[in-house]
Short mmCIF file of C-alpha atoms in Angstrom, two decimals:
data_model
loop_
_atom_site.label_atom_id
_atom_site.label_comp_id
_atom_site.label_asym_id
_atom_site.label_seq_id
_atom_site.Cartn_x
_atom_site.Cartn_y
_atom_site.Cartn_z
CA UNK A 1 -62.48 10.68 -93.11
CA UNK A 2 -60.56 11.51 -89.98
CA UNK A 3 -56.96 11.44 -90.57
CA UNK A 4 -54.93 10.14 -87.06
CA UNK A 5 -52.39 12.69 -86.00
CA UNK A 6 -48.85 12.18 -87.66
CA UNK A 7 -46.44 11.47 -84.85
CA UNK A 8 -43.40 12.41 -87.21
CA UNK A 9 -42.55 15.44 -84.75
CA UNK A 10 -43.47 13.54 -81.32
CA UNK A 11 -39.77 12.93 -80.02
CA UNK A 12 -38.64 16.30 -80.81
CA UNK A 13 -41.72 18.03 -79.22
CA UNK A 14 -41.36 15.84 -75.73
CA UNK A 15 -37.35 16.54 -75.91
CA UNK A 16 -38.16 20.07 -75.60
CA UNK A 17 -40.78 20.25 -73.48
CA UNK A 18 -38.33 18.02 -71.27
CA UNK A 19 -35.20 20.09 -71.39
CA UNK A 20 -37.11 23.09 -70.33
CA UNK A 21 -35.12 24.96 -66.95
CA UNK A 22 -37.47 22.43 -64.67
CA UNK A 23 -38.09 19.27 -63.02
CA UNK A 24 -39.44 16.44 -65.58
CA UNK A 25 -43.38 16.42 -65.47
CA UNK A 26 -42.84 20.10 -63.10
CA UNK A 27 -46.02 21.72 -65.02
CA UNK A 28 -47.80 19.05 -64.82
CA UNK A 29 -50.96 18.69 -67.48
CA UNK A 30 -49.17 22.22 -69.07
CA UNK A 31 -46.93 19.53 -70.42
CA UNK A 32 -49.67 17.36 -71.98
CA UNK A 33 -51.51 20.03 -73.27
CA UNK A 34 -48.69 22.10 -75.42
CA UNK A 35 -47.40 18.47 -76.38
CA UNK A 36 -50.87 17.93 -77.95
CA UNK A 37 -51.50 21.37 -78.91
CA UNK A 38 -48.10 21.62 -80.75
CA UNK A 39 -48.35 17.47 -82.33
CA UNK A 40 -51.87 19.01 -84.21
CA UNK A 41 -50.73 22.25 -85.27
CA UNK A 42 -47.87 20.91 -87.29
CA UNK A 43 -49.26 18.53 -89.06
CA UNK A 44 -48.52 19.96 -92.33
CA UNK A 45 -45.25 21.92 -91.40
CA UNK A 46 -41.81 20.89 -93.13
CA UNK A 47 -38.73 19.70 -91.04
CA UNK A 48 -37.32 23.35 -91.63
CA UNK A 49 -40.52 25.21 -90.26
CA UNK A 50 -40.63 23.45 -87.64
CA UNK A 51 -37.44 24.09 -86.18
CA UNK A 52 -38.34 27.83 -86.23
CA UNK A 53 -41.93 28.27 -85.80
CA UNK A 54 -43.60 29.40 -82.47
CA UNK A 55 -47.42 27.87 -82.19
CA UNK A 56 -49.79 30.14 -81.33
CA UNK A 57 -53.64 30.12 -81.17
CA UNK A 58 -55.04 31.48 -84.00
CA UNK A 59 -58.70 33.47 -83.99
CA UNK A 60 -60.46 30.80 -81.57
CA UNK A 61 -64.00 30.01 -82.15
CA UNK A 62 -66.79 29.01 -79.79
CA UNK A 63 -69.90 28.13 -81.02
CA UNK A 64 -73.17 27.35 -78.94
CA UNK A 65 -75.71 25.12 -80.69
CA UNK A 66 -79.25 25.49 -79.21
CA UNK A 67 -82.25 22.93 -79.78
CA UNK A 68 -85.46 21.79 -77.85
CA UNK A 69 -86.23 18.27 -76.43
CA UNK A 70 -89.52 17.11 -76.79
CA UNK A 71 -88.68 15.24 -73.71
CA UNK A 72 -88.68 18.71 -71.57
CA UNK A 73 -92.90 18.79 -71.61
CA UNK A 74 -92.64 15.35 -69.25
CA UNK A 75 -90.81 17.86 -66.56
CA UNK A 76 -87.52 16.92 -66.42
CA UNK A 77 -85.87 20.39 -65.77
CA UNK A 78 -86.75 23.27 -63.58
CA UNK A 79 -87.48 25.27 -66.78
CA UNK A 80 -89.91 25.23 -69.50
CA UNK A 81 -88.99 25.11 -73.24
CA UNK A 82 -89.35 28.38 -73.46
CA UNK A 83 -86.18 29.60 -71.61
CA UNK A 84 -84.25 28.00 -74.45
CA UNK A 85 -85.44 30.95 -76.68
CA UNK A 86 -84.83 33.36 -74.00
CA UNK A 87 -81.37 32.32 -73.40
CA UNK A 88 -80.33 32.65 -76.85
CA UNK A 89 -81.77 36.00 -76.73
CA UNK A 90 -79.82 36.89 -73.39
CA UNK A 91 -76.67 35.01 -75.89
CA UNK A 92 -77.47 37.54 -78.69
CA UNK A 93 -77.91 40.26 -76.18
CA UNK A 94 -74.00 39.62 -74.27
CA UNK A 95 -75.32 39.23 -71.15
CA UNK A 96 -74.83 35.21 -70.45
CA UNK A 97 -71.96 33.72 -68.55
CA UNK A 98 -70.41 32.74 -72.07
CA UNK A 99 -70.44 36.32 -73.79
CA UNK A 100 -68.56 37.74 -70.54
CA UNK A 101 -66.01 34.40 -70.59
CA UNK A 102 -65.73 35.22 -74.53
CA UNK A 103 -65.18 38.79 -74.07
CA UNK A 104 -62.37 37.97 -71.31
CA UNK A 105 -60.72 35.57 -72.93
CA UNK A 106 -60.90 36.72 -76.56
CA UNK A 107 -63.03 33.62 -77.63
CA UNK A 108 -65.17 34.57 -81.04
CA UNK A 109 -68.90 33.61 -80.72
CA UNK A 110 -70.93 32.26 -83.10
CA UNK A 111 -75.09 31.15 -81.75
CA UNK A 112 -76.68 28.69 -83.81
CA UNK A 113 -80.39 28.11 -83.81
CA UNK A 114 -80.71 24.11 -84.46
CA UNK A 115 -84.36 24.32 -83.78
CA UNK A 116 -86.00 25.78 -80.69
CA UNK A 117 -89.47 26.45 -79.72
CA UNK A 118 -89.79 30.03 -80.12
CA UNK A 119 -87.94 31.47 -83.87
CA UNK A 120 -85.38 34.12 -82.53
CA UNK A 121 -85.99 37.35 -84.23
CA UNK A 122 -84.36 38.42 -86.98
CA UNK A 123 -82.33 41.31 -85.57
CA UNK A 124 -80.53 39.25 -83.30
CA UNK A 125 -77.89 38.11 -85.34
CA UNK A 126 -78.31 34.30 -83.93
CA UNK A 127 -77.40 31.50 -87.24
CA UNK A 128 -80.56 29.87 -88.47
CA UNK A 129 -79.89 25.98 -89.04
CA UNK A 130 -83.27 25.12 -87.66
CA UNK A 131 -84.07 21.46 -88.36
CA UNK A 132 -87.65 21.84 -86.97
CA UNK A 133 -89.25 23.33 -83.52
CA UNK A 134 -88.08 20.76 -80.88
CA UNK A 135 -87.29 17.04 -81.21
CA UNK A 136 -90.15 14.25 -80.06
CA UNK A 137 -90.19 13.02 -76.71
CA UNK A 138 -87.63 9.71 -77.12
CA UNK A 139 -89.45 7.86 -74.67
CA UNK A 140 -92.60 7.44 -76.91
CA UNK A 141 -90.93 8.40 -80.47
CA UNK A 142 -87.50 8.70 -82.59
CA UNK A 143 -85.76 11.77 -81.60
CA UNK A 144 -85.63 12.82 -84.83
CA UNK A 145 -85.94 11.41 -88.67
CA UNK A 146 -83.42 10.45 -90.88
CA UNK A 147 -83.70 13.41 -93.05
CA UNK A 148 -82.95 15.91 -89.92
CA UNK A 149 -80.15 13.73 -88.72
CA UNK A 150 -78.01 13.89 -91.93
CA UNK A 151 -79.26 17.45 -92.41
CA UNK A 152 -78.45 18.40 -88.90
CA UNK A 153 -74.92 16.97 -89.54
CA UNK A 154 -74.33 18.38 -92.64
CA UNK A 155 -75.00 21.69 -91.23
CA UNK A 156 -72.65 21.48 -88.52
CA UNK A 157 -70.04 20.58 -90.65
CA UNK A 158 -71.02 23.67 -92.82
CA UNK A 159 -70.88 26.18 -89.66
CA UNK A 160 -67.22 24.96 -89.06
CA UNK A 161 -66.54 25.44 -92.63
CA UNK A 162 -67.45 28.64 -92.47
CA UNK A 163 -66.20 29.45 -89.49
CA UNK A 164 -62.90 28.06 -90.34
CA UNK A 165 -62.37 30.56 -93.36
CA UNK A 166 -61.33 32.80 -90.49
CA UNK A 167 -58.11 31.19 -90.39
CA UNK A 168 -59.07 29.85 -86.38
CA UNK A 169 -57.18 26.87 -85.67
CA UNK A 170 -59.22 26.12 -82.01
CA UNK A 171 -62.29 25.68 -81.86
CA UNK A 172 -65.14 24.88 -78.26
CA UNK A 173 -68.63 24.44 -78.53
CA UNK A 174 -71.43 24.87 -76.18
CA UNK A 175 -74.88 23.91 -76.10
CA UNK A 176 -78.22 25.81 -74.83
CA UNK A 177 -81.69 23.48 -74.92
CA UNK A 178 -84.13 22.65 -71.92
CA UNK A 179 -83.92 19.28 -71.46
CA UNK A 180 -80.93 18.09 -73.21
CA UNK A 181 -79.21 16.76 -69.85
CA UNK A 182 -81.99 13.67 -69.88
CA UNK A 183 -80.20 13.26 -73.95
CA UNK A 184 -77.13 13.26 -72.68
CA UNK A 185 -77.45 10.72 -70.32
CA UNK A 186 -79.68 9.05 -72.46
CA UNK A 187 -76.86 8.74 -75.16
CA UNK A 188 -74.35 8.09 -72.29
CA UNK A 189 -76.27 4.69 -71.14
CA UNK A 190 -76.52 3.35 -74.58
CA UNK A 191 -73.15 3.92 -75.53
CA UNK A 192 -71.73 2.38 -72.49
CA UNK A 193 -74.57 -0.07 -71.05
CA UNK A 194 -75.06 1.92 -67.77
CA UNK A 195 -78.39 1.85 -66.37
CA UNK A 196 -80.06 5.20 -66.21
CA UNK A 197 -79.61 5.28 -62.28
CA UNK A 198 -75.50 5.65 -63.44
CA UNK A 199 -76.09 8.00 -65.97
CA UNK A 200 -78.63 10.60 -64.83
CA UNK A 201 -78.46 13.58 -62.83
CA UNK A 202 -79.90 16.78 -61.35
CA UNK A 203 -79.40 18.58 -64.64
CA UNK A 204 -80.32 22.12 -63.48
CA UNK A 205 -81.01 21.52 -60.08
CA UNK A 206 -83.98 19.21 -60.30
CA UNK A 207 -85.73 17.05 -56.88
CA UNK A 208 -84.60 13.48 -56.30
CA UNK A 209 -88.40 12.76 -57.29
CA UNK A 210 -88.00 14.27 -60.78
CA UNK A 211 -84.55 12.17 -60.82
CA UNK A 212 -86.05 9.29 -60.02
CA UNK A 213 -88.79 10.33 -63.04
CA UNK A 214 -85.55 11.01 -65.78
CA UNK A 215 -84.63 7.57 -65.16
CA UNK A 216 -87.43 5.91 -66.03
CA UNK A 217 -87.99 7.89 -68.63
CA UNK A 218 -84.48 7.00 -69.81
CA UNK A 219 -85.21 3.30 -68.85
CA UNK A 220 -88.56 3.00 -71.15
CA UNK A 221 -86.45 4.99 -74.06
CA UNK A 222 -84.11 2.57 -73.65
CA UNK A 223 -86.95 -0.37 -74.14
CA UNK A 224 -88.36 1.38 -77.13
CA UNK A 225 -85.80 1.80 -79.16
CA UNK A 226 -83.38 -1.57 -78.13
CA UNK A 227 -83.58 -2.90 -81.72
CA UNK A 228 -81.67 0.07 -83.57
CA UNK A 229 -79.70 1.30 -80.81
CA UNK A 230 -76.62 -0.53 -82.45
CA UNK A 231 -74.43 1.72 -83.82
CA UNK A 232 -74.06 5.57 -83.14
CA UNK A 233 -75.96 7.23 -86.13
CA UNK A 234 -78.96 5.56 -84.52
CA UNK A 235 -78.22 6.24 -80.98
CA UNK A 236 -77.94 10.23 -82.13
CA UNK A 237 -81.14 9.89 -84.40
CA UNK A 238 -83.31 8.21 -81.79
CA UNK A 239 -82.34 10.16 -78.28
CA UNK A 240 -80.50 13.26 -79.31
CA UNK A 241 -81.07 16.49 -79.57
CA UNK A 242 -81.20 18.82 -82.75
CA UNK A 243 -77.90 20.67 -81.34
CA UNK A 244 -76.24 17.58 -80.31
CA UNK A 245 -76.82 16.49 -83.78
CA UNK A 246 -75.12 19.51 -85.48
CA UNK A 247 -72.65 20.01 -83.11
CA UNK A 248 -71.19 15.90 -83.86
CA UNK A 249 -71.45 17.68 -87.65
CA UNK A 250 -69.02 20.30 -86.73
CA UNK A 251 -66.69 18.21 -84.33
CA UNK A 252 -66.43 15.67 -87.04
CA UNK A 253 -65.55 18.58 -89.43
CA UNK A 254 -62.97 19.86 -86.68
CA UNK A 255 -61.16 16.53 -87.16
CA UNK A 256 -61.20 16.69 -90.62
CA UNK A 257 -59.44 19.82 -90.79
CA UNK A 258 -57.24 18.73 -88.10
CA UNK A 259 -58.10 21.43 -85.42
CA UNK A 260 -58.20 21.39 -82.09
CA UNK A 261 -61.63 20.53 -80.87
CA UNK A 262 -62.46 21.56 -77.11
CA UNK A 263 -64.77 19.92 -75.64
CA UNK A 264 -67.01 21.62 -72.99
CA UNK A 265 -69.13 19.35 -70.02
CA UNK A 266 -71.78 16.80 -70.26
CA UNK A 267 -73.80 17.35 -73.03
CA UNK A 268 -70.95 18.80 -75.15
CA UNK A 269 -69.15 15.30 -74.15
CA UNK A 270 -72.11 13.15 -75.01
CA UNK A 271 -71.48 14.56 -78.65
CA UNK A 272 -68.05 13.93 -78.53
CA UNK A 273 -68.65 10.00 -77.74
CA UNK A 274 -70.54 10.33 -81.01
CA UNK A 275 -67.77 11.76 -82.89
CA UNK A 276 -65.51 9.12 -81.57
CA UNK A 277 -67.45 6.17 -82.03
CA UNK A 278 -68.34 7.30 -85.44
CA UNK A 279 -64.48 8.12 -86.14
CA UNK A 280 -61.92 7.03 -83.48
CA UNK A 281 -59.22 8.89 -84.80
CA UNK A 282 -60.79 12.33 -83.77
CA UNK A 283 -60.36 12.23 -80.30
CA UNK A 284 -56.66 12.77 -80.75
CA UNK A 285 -57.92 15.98 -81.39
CA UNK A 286 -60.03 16.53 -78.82
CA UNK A 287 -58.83 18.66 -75.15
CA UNK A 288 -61.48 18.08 -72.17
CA UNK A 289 -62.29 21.05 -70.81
CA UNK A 290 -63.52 20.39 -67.08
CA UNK A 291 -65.63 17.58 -65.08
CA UNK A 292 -68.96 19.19 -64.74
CA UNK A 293 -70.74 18.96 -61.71
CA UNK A 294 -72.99 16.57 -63.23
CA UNK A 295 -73.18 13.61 -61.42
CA UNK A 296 -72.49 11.15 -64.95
CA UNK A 297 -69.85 13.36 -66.08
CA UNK A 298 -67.13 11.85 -64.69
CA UNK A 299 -68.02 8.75 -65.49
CA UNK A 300 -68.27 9.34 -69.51
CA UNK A 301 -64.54 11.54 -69.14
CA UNK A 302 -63.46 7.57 -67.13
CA UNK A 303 -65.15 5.71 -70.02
CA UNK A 304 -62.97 7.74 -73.12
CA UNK A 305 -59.97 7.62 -70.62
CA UNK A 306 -59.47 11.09 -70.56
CA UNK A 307 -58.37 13.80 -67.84
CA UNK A 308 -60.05 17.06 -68.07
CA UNK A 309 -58.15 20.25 -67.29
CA UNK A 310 -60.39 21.90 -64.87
CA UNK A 311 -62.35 20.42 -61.72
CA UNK A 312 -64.68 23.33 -60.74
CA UNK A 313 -67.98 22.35 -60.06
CA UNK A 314 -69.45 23.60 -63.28
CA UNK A 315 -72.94 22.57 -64.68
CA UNK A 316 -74.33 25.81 -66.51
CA UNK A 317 -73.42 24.37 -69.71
CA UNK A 318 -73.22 26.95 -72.95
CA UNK A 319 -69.50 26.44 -73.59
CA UNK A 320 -68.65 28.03 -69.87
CA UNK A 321 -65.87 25.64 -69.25
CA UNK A 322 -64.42 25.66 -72.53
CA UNK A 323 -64.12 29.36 -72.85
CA UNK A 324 -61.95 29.29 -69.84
CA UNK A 325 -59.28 27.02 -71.22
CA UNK A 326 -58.05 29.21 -73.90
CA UNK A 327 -55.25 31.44 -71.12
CA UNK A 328 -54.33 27.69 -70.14
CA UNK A 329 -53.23 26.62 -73.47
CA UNK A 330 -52.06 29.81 -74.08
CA UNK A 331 -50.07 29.52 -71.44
CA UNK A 332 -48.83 26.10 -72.49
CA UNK A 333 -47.93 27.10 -75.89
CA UNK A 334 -45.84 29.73 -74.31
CA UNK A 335 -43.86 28.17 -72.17
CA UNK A 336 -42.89 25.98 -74.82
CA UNK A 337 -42.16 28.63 -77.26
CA UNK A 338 -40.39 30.91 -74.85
CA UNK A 339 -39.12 29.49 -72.04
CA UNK A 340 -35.61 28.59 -71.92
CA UNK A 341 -33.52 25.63 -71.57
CA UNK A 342 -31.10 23.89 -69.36
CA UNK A 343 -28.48 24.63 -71.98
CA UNK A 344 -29.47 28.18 -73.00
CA UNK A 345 -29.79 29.28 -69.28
CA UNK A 346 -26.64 27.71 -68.30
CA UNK A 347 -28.34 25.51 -65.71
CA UNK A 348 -26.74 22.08 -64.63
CA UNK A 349 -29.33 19.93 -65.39
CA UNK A 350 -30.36 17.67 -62.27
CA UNK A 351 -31.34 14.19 -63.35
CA UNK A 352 -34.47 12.72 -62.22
CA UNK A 353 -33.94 10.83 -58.52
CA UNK A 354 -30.92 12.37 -57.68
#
């Protein structure tokens, strides 16, 4: 069960973000984002620790789930299946856009093999939580079975177990599977009841005629599966992917523990409508990272009512807009530790209007 945030702390936290040497509302989303930061990291502090403690982010974690779509071999990306496997490798190796983001930023990085085509080797020091090779193609078949569904979230509740013995009290997660785009949107329209001409998108760059092709795709999925697409284990089970699957496992487990759960782009947001609708309370936890440059996107972060931090055209996926909120709410969490107020700088205070 997902606890909802206690609010017991709320006025205090605003009447000091507020009486900061500024303008009310002067930094902006800064504001929003140490109120929330600070309302979920004292959840179990006394009245007396409170008063005294400075919040700080502890050992962040970013973990990027990786799976095949059996839906990839109809040609919906510019890649094959195979690149999922090779990307992990390049992940294993340090050389992706997330390993430098995590190296800059001081994120820890955990790779999880959910099940892709090709078995990683050994050596590489990627997690093994394979649930099979690569899902089915949804438009002809169930995603997945049972069995790998409540396997697949059982395991991603296990990673963020583990990872949480680390004493991390943030944690972002990124994704890594050929394919998973026509998911996403997939899960998107049957959440919401967009059409598939709403919901789908270039992915990684793909023609207007293989757009056109995702859609209808989507559309016939759609068809198939109408009869169980009623509540959100099915929706997951039927058109998701093996890492969207474990990554819902470890957001739902990020709730639990009440941490902070940062939520990356498209696909990383499809799992978190999962997570929601599954357990409401959890997006009270949950910080948007950025509006991808996927065309759907914005529309899912307009559907959950939510305003994302960053704007920068981003669609690479792998956790790349998540890593680079950690100096933002570092930055948040400092200004509300350290900076000073209207009465400890000796400022008149200007009301509002005047």
């Amino acid at each position: 069960m997902v606890k909802p945030l206690d609010n017991k702390f709320s006025a205090q936290i605003k009447q000091k973000i507020d009486l900061k040497t500024k303008p009310l509302g002067a930094l902006g989303q800064l504001e929003s984002v140490a109120f929330q930061l600070v309302s979920i990291f004292s959840q179990h502090t006394s009245d007396t620790e409170f008063l005294s403690k400075k919040w700080v982010v502890i050992a962040p974690q970013l973990i990027v789930f990786a799976g095949d779509h059996g839906i990839a071999s109809q040609g919906v990306s510019i890649a094959p299946s195979e690149v999922t496997g090779q990307m992990v490798a390049n992940f294993a190796a340090g050389g992706a856009a997330i390993n430098v983001l995590c190296r800059q930023f001081g994120w820890q990085l955990s790779v999880v093999d959910c099940g892709i085509l090709n078995v990683p080797e050994a050596d590489l020091g990627v997690i093994s939580q394979r649930l099979g090779n690569i899902t089915q193609a949804f438009h002809e078949y169930e995603a997945m079975s049972e069995s790998q569904l409540e396997q697949g979230l059982n395991l991603g509740a296990q990673i963020l177990i583990l990872q949480s013995q680390k004493g991390a009290n943030v944690y972002a997660f990124g994704e890594m599977g050929i394919g998973n785009t026509s998911s996403a949107a997939a899960i998107f329209s049957a959440l919401s009841g967009l059409p598939p001409e709403e919901t789908v998108g270039k992915g990684t760059g793909v023609s207007g005629e293989v757009v056109i092709k995702k859609q209808q795709l989507l559309a016939q999925a759609l068809v198939l599966h109408e009869s169980k697409l009623t509540n959100a284990r099915n929706i997951l089970r039927c058109l998701g992917g093996f890492e969207i699957c474990q990554m819902v496992g470890a957001m739902q487990q990020a709730a639990r523990l009440q941490a902070v759960i940062v939520v990356d782009g498209f696909i990383a947001t499809a799992a978190a409508m999962i997570v929601i609708a599954l357990s409401p309370n959890a997006q009270q936890y949950m910080i948007f990272a950025h509006c991808s440059g996927e065309q759907a996107h914005a529309k899912m972060l307009e559907y959950l009512n939510v305003k994302p931090l960053l704007n920068l055209g981003l669609r690479l996926g792998e956790g790349s807009g998540a890593a680079l909120t950690l100096p933002i709410m570092q930055s948040a969490l400092a200004l509300y530790n350290d900076m000073a107020s209207f009465e400890d700088a000796q400022v008149t205070q200007v009301v509002q209007g005047e």
